């Protein structure tokens, strides 16, 4: 069982505190929805967990180790951070094969994940010809490649069609039921209500909530309503009509 352990994590970009002493543990066996207004620090948290950026202070560990210490990282953490991460001139299959090879993952796994994400028919097309939703599916295929115990998905429904969204919902449920740690950032409250068991909510780089979905909603009419109440003072970018 592998947790993501974040302790006193702080990231400053000049005067901006993207994260401010964030402490939270993302646990296995459940889907954790990662919420917060634009600029709250969700992507920064994920980037720091993956060692893509250095924290100003604090730690972010996966199974007690820094991500950068894994020789075959795809076997430990599967992540979708940026739907455009694959080389545009490569075919989807070659992209996955290259990653499989460098992580000692058997080539047959490439066909399995292409199948799993509905991309088998597009496996030999160059990534530059892919739609946003197809890129998102390829990102998911990449994340699943190493059969990792931890999945971190940043806005994974972006660009997905309704079938893809339902499939992702079922897939993340299954992955959590298998005992994996699944962290999903999203702005789609209705989707998170259907997908997540647990919520971690950030506002201005700080932890606002770490609770089961049921407890989070509490007496409110919906997850959306509870979310707006909690984040009312934390949203930096709002329109006047946004929450009426
Ligand atoms: N490379 C960077 N340089 C400067 N500031 C940055 C950088 N990356 C992030 N930030 C700032 O850090 C803060 C947190 O950004 P982050 O992308 O983590 O938020 P987020 O919760 O993922 O937002 P969104 O929901 O809009 O994706 C923002 O104020 C952002 O402008």
PDB file of C-alpha atoms and ligand atoms in Angstrom:
ATOM      1  CA  UNK A   1       0.000   0.000   0.000  1.00  0.00           C
ATOM      2  CA  UNK A   2       1.572   3.248  -1.138  1.00  0.00           C
ATOM      3  CA  UNK A   3       0.579   6.693   0.102  1.00  0.00           C
ATOM      4  CA  UNK A   4       1.571  10.137  -1.092  1.00  0.00           C
ATOM      5  CA  UNK A   5       2.909  11.983   1.949  1.00  0.00           C
ATOM      6  CA  UNK A   6       3.155  15.743   1.765  1.00  0.00           C
ATOM      7  CA  UNK A   7       4.703  17.541   4.733  1.00  0.00           C
ATOM      8  CA  UNK A   8       4.963  21.297   5.249  1.00  0.00           C
ATOM      9  CA  UNK A   9       5.300  21.706   1.491  1.00  0.00           C
ATOM     10  CA  UNK A  10       5.977  25.280   0.422  1.00  0.00           C
ATOM     11  CA  UNK A  11       6.646  26.622  -3.061  1.00  0.00           C
ATOM     12  CA  UNK A  12       7.297  30.285  -3.714  1.00  0.00           C
ATOM     13  CA  UNK A  13       7.483  31.740  -7.205  1.00  0.00           C
ATOM     14  CA  UNK A  14       8.946  35.128  -6.413  1.00  0.00           C
ATOM     15  CA  UNK A  15       6.349  36.867  -4.246  1.00  0.00           C
ATOM     16  CA  UNK A  16       3.658  34.252  -5.047  1.00  0.00           C
ATOM     17  CA  UNK A  17       3.244  31.440  -2.512  1.00  0.00           C
ATOM     18  CA  UNK A  18       1.840  28.718  -4.745  1.00  0.00           C
ATOM     19  CA  UNK A  19       1.918  26.355  -1.744  1.00  0.00           C
ATOM     20  CA  UNK A  20       2.066  27.397   1.855  1.00  0.00           C
ATOM     21  CA  UNK A  21       3.061  24.680   4.354  1.00  0.00           C
ATOM     22  CA  UNK A  22       0.753  22.075   2.883  1.00  0.00           C
ATOM     23  CA  UNK A  23       0.528  18.869   4.905  1.00  0.00           C
ATOM     24  CA  UNK A  24      -1.683  16.052   3.679  1.00  0.00           C
ATOM     25  CA  UNK A  25      -1.567  12.286   3.113  1.00  0.00           C
ATOM     26  CA  UNK A  26      -3.262  10.819   0.061  1.00  0.00           C
ATOM     27  CA  UNK A  27      -4.185   7.256   1.004  1.00  0.00           C
ATOM     28  CA  UNK A  28      -4.577   4.027  -0.952  1.00  0.00           C
ATOM     29  CA  UNK A  29      -7.855   2.221  -1.648  1.00  0.00           C
ATOM     30  CA  UNK A  30      -9.884   5.288  -2.493  1.00  0.00           C
ATOM     31  CA  UNK A  31     -10.318   7.962  -5.130  1.00  0.00           C
ATOM     32  CA  UNK A  32      -9.275  11.335  -3.739  1.00  0.00           C
ATOM     33  CA  UNK A  33     -10.665  14.367  -5.536  1.00  0.00           C
ATOM     34  CA  UNK A  34      -8.237  17.294  -5.536  1.00  0.00           C
ATOM     35  CA  UNK A  35     -10.189  20.568  -5.656  1.00  0.00           C
ATOM     36  CA  UNK A  36      -9.534  24.275  -5.440  1.00  0.00           C
ATOM     37  CA  UNK A  37     -10.050  27.502  -7.404  1.00  0.00           C
ATOM     38  CA  UNK A  38      -7.780  28.477 -10.304  1.00  0.00           C
ATOM     39  CA  UNK A  39      -4.290  29.085  -8.974  1.00  0.00           C
ATOM     40  CA  UNK A  40      -4.899  27.271  -5.662  1.00  0.00           C
ATOM     41  CA  UNK A  41      -1.789  25.101  -6.074  1.00  0.00           C
ATOM     42  CA  UNK A  42      -3.097  21.736  -7.309  1.00  0.00           C
ATOM     43  CA  UNK A  43      -0.801  21.399 -10.322  1.00  0.00           C
ATOM     44  CA  UNK A  44       2.130  22.733  -8.315  1.00  0.00           C
ATOM     45  CA  UNK A  45       1.543  20.004  -5.725  1.00  0.00           C
ATOM     46  CA  UNK A  46       1.520  17.318  -8.409  1.00  0.00           C
ATOM     47  CA  UNK A  47       4.623  18.731 -10.084  1.00  0.00           C
ATOM     48  CA  UNK A  48       6.494  18.724  -6.775  1.00  0.00           C
ATOM     49  CA  UNK A  49       5.432  15.121  -6.043  1.00  0.00           C
ATOM     50  CA  UNK A  50       6.874  14.171  -9.443  1.00  0.00           C
ATOM     51  CA  UNK A  51      10.103  16.081  -8.847  1.00  0.00           C
ATOM     52  CA  UNK A  52       9.418  18.335 -11.855  1.00  0.00           C
ATOM     53  CA  UNK A  53      10.086  21.331  -9.661  1.00  0.00           C
ATOM     54  CA  UNK A  54      11.937  21.813  -6.375  1.00  0.00           C
ATOM     55  CA  UNK A  55      10.060  22.820  -3.241  1.00  0.00           C
ATOM     56  CA  UNK A  56      11.114  25.955  -1.406  1.00  0.00           C
ATOM     57  CA  UNK A  57      10.806  23.827   1.748  1.00  0.00           C
ATOM     58  CA  UNK A  58       9.051  20.696   2.939  1.00  0.00           C
ATOM     59  CA  UNK A  59       8.776  17.232   1.414  1.00  0.00           C
ATOM     60  CA  UNK A  60       6.587  15.229  -0.942  1.00  0.00           C
ATOM     61  CA  UNK A  61       7.164  11.458  -0.813  1.00  0.00           C
ATOM     62  CA  UNK A  62       5.666   8.444  -2.560  1.00  0.00           C
ATOM     63  CA  UNK A  63       5.767   5.310  -0.438  1.00  0.00           C
ATOM     64  CA  UNK A  64       8.270   7.079   1.803  1.00  0.00           C
ATOM     65  CA  UNK A  65      10.666   7.943  -1.034  1.00  0.00           C
ATOM     66  CA  UNK A  66      11.189  10.931  -3.304  1.00  0.00           C
ATOM     67  CA  UNK A  67       9.838  10.194  -6.795  1.00  0.00           C
ATOM     68  CA  UNK A  68      13.225  11.030  -8.319  1.00  0.00           C
ATOM     69  CA  UNK A  69      14.806   8.111  -6.421  1.00  0.00           C
ATOM     70  CA  UNK A  70      12.877   5.527  -8.481  1.00  0.00           C
ATOM     71  CA  UNK A  71      14.956   3.929 -11.249  1.00  0.00           C
ATOM     72  CA  UNK A  72      11.784   2.848 -13.079  1.00  0.00           C
ATOM     73  CA  UNK A  73       9.329   5.588 -12.092  1.00  0.00           C
ATOM     74  CA  UNK A  74       6.428   4.450 -14.287  1.00  0.00           C
ATOM     75  CA  UNK A  75       6.168   1.333 -12.124  1.00  0.00           C
ATOM     76  CA  UNK A  76       5.586   3.494  -9.059  1.00  0.00           C
ATOM     77  CA  UNK A  77       3.514   6.492 -10.152  1.00  0.00           C
ATOM     78  CA  UNK A  78       1.352   6.998 -13.221  1.00  0.00           C
ATOM     79  CA  UNK A  79       0.630  10.638 -13.911  1.00  0.00           C
ATOM     80  CA  UNK A  80      -1.305  12.693 -16.415  1.00  0.00           C
ATOM     81  CA  UNK A  81      -0.222  16.293 -15.978  1.00  0.00           C
ATOM     82  CA  UNK A  82      -0.215  17.637 -19.485  1.00  0.00           C
ATOM     83  CA  UNK A  83      -2.222  16.150 -22.335  1.00  0.00           C
ATOM     84  CA  UNK A  84       0.413  17.362 -24.820  1.00  0.00           C
ATOM     85  CA  UNK A  85       3.375  15.573 -23.223  1.00  0.00           C
ATOM     86  CA  UNK A  86       4.093  13.040 -26.026  1.00  0.00           C
ATOM     87  CA  UNK A  87       6.470  13.816 -28.911  1.00  0.00           C
ATOM     88  CA  UNK A  88       4.251  14.989 -31.807  1.00  0.00           C
ATOM     89  CA  UNK A  89       6.176  13.122 -34.530  1.00  0.00           C
ATOM     90  CA  UNK A  90       5.977   9.741 -32.788  1.00  0.00           C
ATOM     91  CA  UNK A  91       3.126   7.318 -33.196  1.00  0.00           C
ATOM     92  CA  UNK A  92       1.145   6.575 -30.047  1.00  0.00           C
ATOM     93  CA  UNK A  93       2.484   3.025 -30.020  1.00  0.00           C
ATOM     94  CA  UNK A  94       6.127   4.130 -30.426  1.00  0.00           C
ATOM     95  CA  UNK A  95       5.698   6.706 -27.674  1.00  0.00           C
ATOM     96  CA  UNK A  96       4.470   4.011 -25.292  1.00  0.00           C
ATOM     97  CA  UNK A  97       7.052   1.456 -26.458  1.00  0.00           C
ATOM     98  CA  UNK A  98       9.920   3.872 -25.770  1.00  0.00           C
ATOM     99  CA  UNK A  99       8.645   4.498 -22.251  1.00  0.00           C
ATOM    100  CA  UNK A 100       8.006   0.786 -21.657  1.00  0.00           C
ATOM    101  CA  UNK A 101      11.551  -0.076 -22.717  1.00  0.00           C
ATOM    102  CA  UNK A 102      13.184   2.474 -20.397  1.00  0.00           C
ATOM    103  CA  UNK A 103      11.105   1.238 -17.450  1.00  0.00           C
ATOM    104  CA  UNK A 104      11.574  -2.523 -18.132  1.00  0.00           C
ATOM    105  CA  UNK A 105       7.885  -2.935 -18.878  1.00  0.00           C
ATOM    106  CA  UNK A 106       7.024  -5.788 -21.300  1.00  0.00           C
ATOM    107  CA  UNK A 107       6.000  -4.616 -24.805  1.00  0.00           C
ATOM    108  CA  UNK A 108       2.696  -6.533 -24.627  1.00  0.00           C
ATOM    109  CA  UNK A 109       1.623  -4.067 -21.931  1.00  0.00           C
ATOM    110  CA  UNK A 110       1.635  -1.332 -24.606  1.00  0.00           C
ATOM    111  CA  UNK A 111      -1.162  -3.075 -26.507  1.00  0.00           C
ATOM    112  CA  UNK A 112      -3.058  -3.687 -23.282  1.00  0.00           C
ATOM    113  CA  UNK A 113      -3.107   0.006 -22.321  1.00  0.00           C
ATOM    114  CA  UNK A 114      -3.946   1.087 -25.886  1.00  0.00           C
ATOM    115  CA  UNK A 115      -6.923  -1.270 -25.693  1.00  0.00           C
ATOM    116  CA  UNK A 116      -7.850  -0.120 -22.191  1.00  0.00           C
ATOM    117  CA  UNK A 117      -7.963   3.538 -23.246  1.00  0.00           C
ATOM    118  CA  UNK A 118      -9.768   2.940 -26.551  1.00  0.00           C
ATOM    119  CA  UNK A 119      -6.772   3.959 -28.668  1.00  0.00           C
ATOM    120  CA  UNK A 120      -5.985   0.612 -30.327  1.00  0.00           C
ATOM    121  CA  UNK A 121      -7.363   1.866 -33.662  1.00  0.00           C
ATOM    122  CA  UNK A 122      -5.120   4.960 -33.572  1.00  0.00           C
ATOM    123  CA  UNK A 123      -1.969   3.243 -32.286  1.00  0.00           C
ATOM    124  CA  UNK A 124      -0.015   3.814 -35.500  1.00  0.00           C
ATOM    125  CA  UNK A 125      -1.011   7.436 -35.989  1.00  0.00           C
ATOM    126  CA  UNK A 126       1.349  10.265 -35.143  1.00  0.00           C
ATOM    127  CA  UNK A 127       0.502  12.074 -31.940  1.00  0.00           C
ATOM    128  CA  UNK A 128       0.421  15.439 -33.763  1.00  0.00           C
ATOM    129  CA  UNK A 129      -2.752  14.295 -35.521  1.00  0.00           C
ATOM    130  CA  UNK A 130      -4.517  13.512 -32.239  1.00  0.00           C
ATOM    131  CA  UNK A 131      -7.469  15.504 -30.904  1.00  0.00           C
ATOM    132  CA  UNK A 132      -7.374  16.827 -27.335  1.00  0.00           C
ATOM    133  CA  UNK A 133      -9.436  13.886 -26.107  1.00  0.00           C
ATOM    134  CA  UNK A 134      -7.150  11.381 -27.871  1.00  0.00           C
ATOM    135  CA  UNK A 135      -4.104  13.038 -26.269  1.00  0.00           C
ATOM    136  CA  UNK A 136      -5.819  12.781 -22.915  1.00  0.00           C
ATOM    137  CA  UNK A 137      -6.429   9.069 -23.551  1.00  0.00           C
ATOM    138  CA  UNK A 138      -2.773   8.660 -24.509  1.00  0.00           C
ATOM    139  CA  UNK A 139      -1.754  10.372 -21.277  1.00  0.00           C
ATOM    140  CA  UNK A 140      -3.906   7.916 -19.378  1.00  0.00           C
ATOM    141  CA  UNK A 141      -2.392   4.997 -21.312  1.00  0.00           C
ATOM    142  CA  UNK A 142       1.061   6.273 -20.335  1.00  0.00           C
ATOM    143  CA  UNK A 143       0.017   6.515 -16.690  1.00  0.00           C
ATOM    144  CA  UNK A 144      -1.311   2.946 -16.689  1.00  0.00           C
ATOM    145  CA  UNK A 145       1.683   1.475 -18.521  1.00  0.00           C
ATOM    146  CA  UNK A 146       3.708   0.454 -15.474  1.00  0.00           C
ATOM    147  CA  UNK A 147       0.680  -0.868 -13.530  1.00  0.00           C
ATOM    148  CA  UNK A 148       1.633   1.568 -10.736  1.00  0.00           C
ATOM    149  CA  UNK A 149       0.210   1.627  -7.197  1.00  0.00           C
ATOM    150  CA  UNK A 150      -0.230   5.422  -7.404  1.00  0.00           C
ATOM    151  CA  UNK A 151      -2.111   7.408 -10.058  1.00  0.00           C
ATOM    152  CA  UNK A 152      -2.121  11.215 -10.224  1.00  0.00           C
ATOM    153  CA  UNK A 153      -4.407  12.724 -12.829  1.00  0.00           C
ATOM    154  CA  UNK A 154      -4.584  16.481 -13.408  1.00  0.00           C
ATOM    155  CA  UNK A 155      -7.929  17.396 -15.028  1.00  0.00           C
ATOM    156  CA  UNK A 156      -8.145  14.029 -16.792  1.00  0.00           C
ATOM    157  CA  UNK A 157     -11.644  14.612 -18.217  1.00  0.00           C
ATOM    158  CA  UNK A 158     -10.465  17.647 -20.227  1.00  0.00           C
ATOM    159  CA  UNK A 159     -11.464  16.976 -23.824  1.00  0.00           C
ATOM    160  CA  UNK A 160     -12.879  13.501 -23.161  1.00  0.00           C
ATOM    161  CA  UNK A 161     -16.173  12.573 -24.804  1.00  0.00           C
ATOM    162  CA  UNK A 162     -19.051  11.237 -22.655  1.00  0.00           C
ATOM    163  CA  UNK A 163     -17.987   7.623 -23.237  1.00  0.00           C
ATOM    164  CA  UNK A 164     -14.442   8.494 -22.205  1.00  0.00           C
ATOM    165  CA  UNK A 165     -15.665  10.218 -19.049  1.00  0.00           C
ATOM    166  CA  UNK A 166     -17.794   7.249 -17.982  1.00  0.00           C
ATOM    167  CA  UNK A 167     -14.936   4.893 -18.764  1.00  0.00           C
ATOM    168  CA  UNK A 168     -12.514   6.987 -16.713  1.00  0.00           C
ATOM    169  CA  UNK A 169     -14.977   7.004 -13.808  1.00  0.00           C
ATOM    170  CA  UNK A 170     -15.208   3.192 -13.847  1.00  0.00           C
ATOM    171  CA  UNK A 171     -11.484   2.799 -14.325  1.00  0.00           C
ATOM    172  CA  UNK A 172     -10.540   5.011 -11.377  1.00  0.00           C
ATOM    173  CA  UNK A 173     -13.107   3.149  -9.227  1.00  0.00           C
ATOM    174  CA  UNK A 174     -11.535  -0.188 -10.162  1.00  0.00           C
ATOM    175  CA  UNK A 175      -7.991   1.102  -9.554  1.00  0.00           C
ATOM    176  CA  UNK A 176      -8.966   2.324  -6.083  1.00  0.00           C
ATOM    177  CA  UNK A 177     -10.807  -0.927  -5.313  1.00  0.00           C
ATOM    178  CA  UNK A 178      -7.608  -2.771  -6.199  1.00  0.00           C
ATOM    179  CA  UNK A 179      -5.947  -0.858  -3.367  1.00  0.00           C
ATOM    180  CA  UNK A 180      -4.215   1.842  -5.399  1.00  0.00           C
ATOM    181  CA  UNK A 181      -3.859   5.494  -4.500  1.00  0.00           C
ATOM    182  CA  UNK A 182      -5.782   7.657  -6.966  1.00  0.00           C
ATOM    183  CA  UNK A 183      -5.574  11.466  -6.880  1.00  0.00           C
ATOM    184  CA  UNK A 184      -7.679  13.394  -9.415  1.00  0.00           C
ATOM    185  CA  UNK A 185      -7.771  17.159  -9.757  1.00  0.00           C
ATOM    186  CA  UNK A 186     -10.904  18.589 -11.298  1.00  0.00           C
ATOM    187  CA  UNK A 187     -13.161  21.605 -11.526  1.00  0.00           C
ATOM    188  CA  UNK A 188     -16.180  19.472 -12.407  1.00  0.00           C
ATOM    189  CA  UNK A 189     -18.051  19.162  -9.128  1.00  0.00           C
ATOM    190  CA  UNK A 190     -20.733  16.841 -10.495  1.00  0.00           C
ATOM    191  CA  UNK A 191     -18.112  14.482 -11.889  1.00  0.00           C
ATOM    192  CA  UNK A 192     -16.096  14.487  -8.676  1.00  0.00           C
ATOM    193  CA  UNK A 193     -19.301  13.770  -6.726  1.00  0.00           C
ATOM    194  CA  UNK A 194     -19.737  10.643  -8.860  1.00  0.00           C
ATOM    195  CA  UNK A 195     -16.069   9.608  -8.807  1.00  0.00           C
ATOM    196  CA  UNK A 196     -14.392  10.458  -5.512  1.00  0.00           C
ATOM    197  CA  UNK A 197     -14.628   8.909  -2.032  1.00  0.00           C
ATOM    198  CA  UNK A 198     -12.503  11.532  -0.376  1.00  0.00           C
ATOM    199  CA  UNK A 199     -11.642  15.184  -1.004  1.00  0.00           C
ATOM    200  CA  UNK A 200      -8.615  17.352  -0.515  1.00  0.00           C
ATOM    201  CA  UNK A 201      -9.396  21.033  -1.105  1.00  0.00           C
ATOM    202  CA  UNK A 202      -6.810  23.798  -1.486  1.00  0.00           C
ATOM    203  CA  UNK A 203      -7.249  27.571  -1.402  1.00  0.00           C
ATOM    204  CA  UNK A 204      -4.366  29.972  -2.023  1.00  0.00           C
ATOM    205  CA  UNK A 205      -1.840  27.212  -1.457  1.00  0.00           C
ATOM    206  CA  UNK A 206      -3.296  26.103   1.853  1.00  0.00           C
ATOM    207  CA  UNK A 207      -5.275  23.056   2.933  1.00  0.00           C
ATOM    208  CA  UNK A 208      -8.957  23.925   3.339  1.00  0.00           C
ATOM    209  CA  UNK A 209     -10.399  20.411   3.711  1.00  0.00           C
ATOM    210  CA  UNK A 210      -9.299  16.780   3.911  1.00  0.00           C
ATOM    211  CA  UNK A 211     -12.465  14.735   4.394  1.00  0.00           C
ATOM    212  CA  UNK A 212     -14.696  11.954   3.046  1.00  0.00           C
ATOM    213  CA  UNK A 213     -17.085  13.285   0.373  1.00  0.00           C
ATOM    214  CA  UNK A 214     -20.085  12.498   2.583  1.00  0.00           C
ATOM    215  CA  UNK A 215     -18.712  14.509   5.514  1.00  0.00           C
ATOM    216  CA  UNK A 216     -17.636  17.318   3.204  1.00  0.00           C
ATOM    217  CA  UNK A 217     -21.159  17.766   1.813  1.00  0.00           C
ATOM    218  CA  UNK A 218     -22.641  17.478   5.315  1.00  0.00           C
ATOM    219  CA  UNK A 219     -25.824  19.515   5.548  1.00  0.00           C
ATOM    220  CA  UNK A 220     -25.314  21.237   2.203  1.00  0.00           C
ATOM    221  CA  UNK A 221     -27.525  20.388  -0.776  1.00  0.00           C
ATOM    222  CA  UNK A 222     -24.638  19.314  -3.017  1.00  0.00           C
ATOM    223  CA  UNK A 223     -20.887  19.018  -3.249  1.00  0.00           C
ATOM    224  CA  UNK A 224     -20.891  22.171  -5.368  1.00  0.00           C
ATOM    225  CA  UNK A 225     -22.697  24.151  -2.695  1.00  0.00           C
ATOM    226  CA  UNK A 226     -20.360  22.901   0.060  1.00  0.00           C
ATOM    227  CA  UNK A 227     -17.372  23.717  -2.138  1.00  0.00           C
ATOM    228  CA  UNK A 228     -18.504  27.290  -2.811  1.00  0.00           C
ATOM    229  CA  UNK A 229     -19.120  27.890   0.854  1.00  0.00           C
ATOM    230  CA  UNK A 230     -15.675  26.610   1.792  1.00  0.00           C
ATOM    231  CA  UNK A 231     -13.746  28.412  -0.937  1.00  0.00           C
ATOM    232  CA  UNK A 232     -15.702  31.694  -0.930  1.00  0.00           C
ATOM    233  CA  UNK A 233     -12.769  33.644   0.468  1.00  0.00           C
ATOM    234  CA  UNK A 234     -10.049  31.754  -1.387  1.00  0.00           C
ATOM    235  CA  UNK A 235     -10.945  32.324  -5.027  1.00  0.00           C
ATOM    236  CA  UNK A 236      -8.582  34.888  -6.547  1.00  0.00           C
ATOM    237  CA  UNK A 237     -10.145  34.982  -9.992  1.00  0.00           C
ATOM    238  CA  UNK A 238     -13.915  35.415  -9.909  1.00  0.00           C
ATOM    239  CA  UNK A 239     -16.566  36.916 -12.126  1.00  0.00           C
ATOM    240  CA  UNK A 240     -19.455  38.732 -10.577  1.00  0.00           C
ATOM    241  CA  UNK A 241     -22.010  36.279 -11.987  1.00  0.00           C
ATOM    242  CA  UNK A 242     -19.872  33.200 -11.283  1.00  0.00           C
ATOM    243  CA  UNK A 243     -21.476  32.048  -8.088  1.00  0.00           C
ATOM    244  CA  UNK A 244     -24.952  33.541  -8.230  1.00  0.00           C
TER     245      UNK A 244
HETATM  246  N1  LIG B   1       6.305  28.432 -13.177  1.00  0.00           N
HETATM  247  C1  LIG B   1       5.633  29.337 -12.469  1.00  0.00           C
HETATM  248  N2  LIG B   1       6.094  30.590 -12.312  1.00  0.00           N
HETATM  249  C2  LIG B   1       5.432  31.505 -11.591  1.00  0.00           C
HETATM  250  N3  LIG B   1       4.268  31.268 -10.960  1.00  0.00           N
HETATM  251  C3  LIG B   1       3.757  30.033 -11.070  1.00  0.00           C
HETATM  252  C4  LIG B   1       4.394  29.003 -11.822  1.00  0.00           C
HETATM  253  N4  LIG B   1       3.638  27.888 -11.737  1.00  0.00           N
HETATM  254  C5  LIG B   1       2.580  28.204 -10.965  1.00  0.00           C
HETATM  255  N5  LIG B   1       2.643  29.488 -10.564  1.00  0.00           N
HETATM  256  C6  LIG B   1       1.677  30.190  -9.694  1.00  0.00           C
HETATM  257  O1  LIG B   1       1.416  29.341  -8.590  1.00  0.00           O
HETATM  258  C7  LIG B   1       0.044  29.421  -8.224  1.00  0.00           C
HETATM  259  C8  LIG B   1      -0.549  28.017  -8.216  1.00  0.00           C
HETATM  260  O2  LIG B   1      -0.671  27.557  -9.545  1.00  0.00           O
HETATM  261  P1  LIG B   1      -1.168  26.094  -9.907  1.00  0.00           P
HETATM  262  O3  LIG B   1      -1.018  25.927 -11.394  1.00  0.00           O
HETATM  263  O4  LIG B   1      -0.511  25.106  -9.035  1.00  0.00           O
HETATM  264  O5  LIG B   1      -2.719  26.161  -9.509  1.00  0.00           O
HETATM  265  P2  LIG B   1      -3.893  25.157  -9.836  1.00  0.00           P
HETATM  266  O6  LIG B   1      -4.622  24.933  -8.559  1.00  0.00           O
HETATM  267  O7  LIG B   1      -3.396  23.965 -10.546  1.00  0.00           O
HETATM  268  O8  LIG B   1      -4.791  26.067 -10.782  1.00  0.00           O
HETATM  269  P3  LIG B   1      -5.750  25.700 -12.044  1.00  0.00           P
HETATM  270  O9  LIG B   1      -7.002  25.180 -11.429  1.00  0.00           O
HETATM  271  O10 LIG B   1      -5.952  27.037 -12.668  1.00  0.00           O
HETATM  272  O11 LIG B   1      -5.040  24.731 -12.919  1.00  0.00           O
HETATM  273  C9  LIG B   1      -0.616  30.398  -9.182  1.00  0.00           C
HETATM  274  O12 LIG B   1      -0.638  31.663  -8.572  1.00  0.00           O
HETATM  275  C10 LIG B   1       0.324  30.402 -10.364  1.00  0.00           C
HETATM  276  O13 LIG B   1       0.281  31.634 -11.044  1.00  0.00           O
END
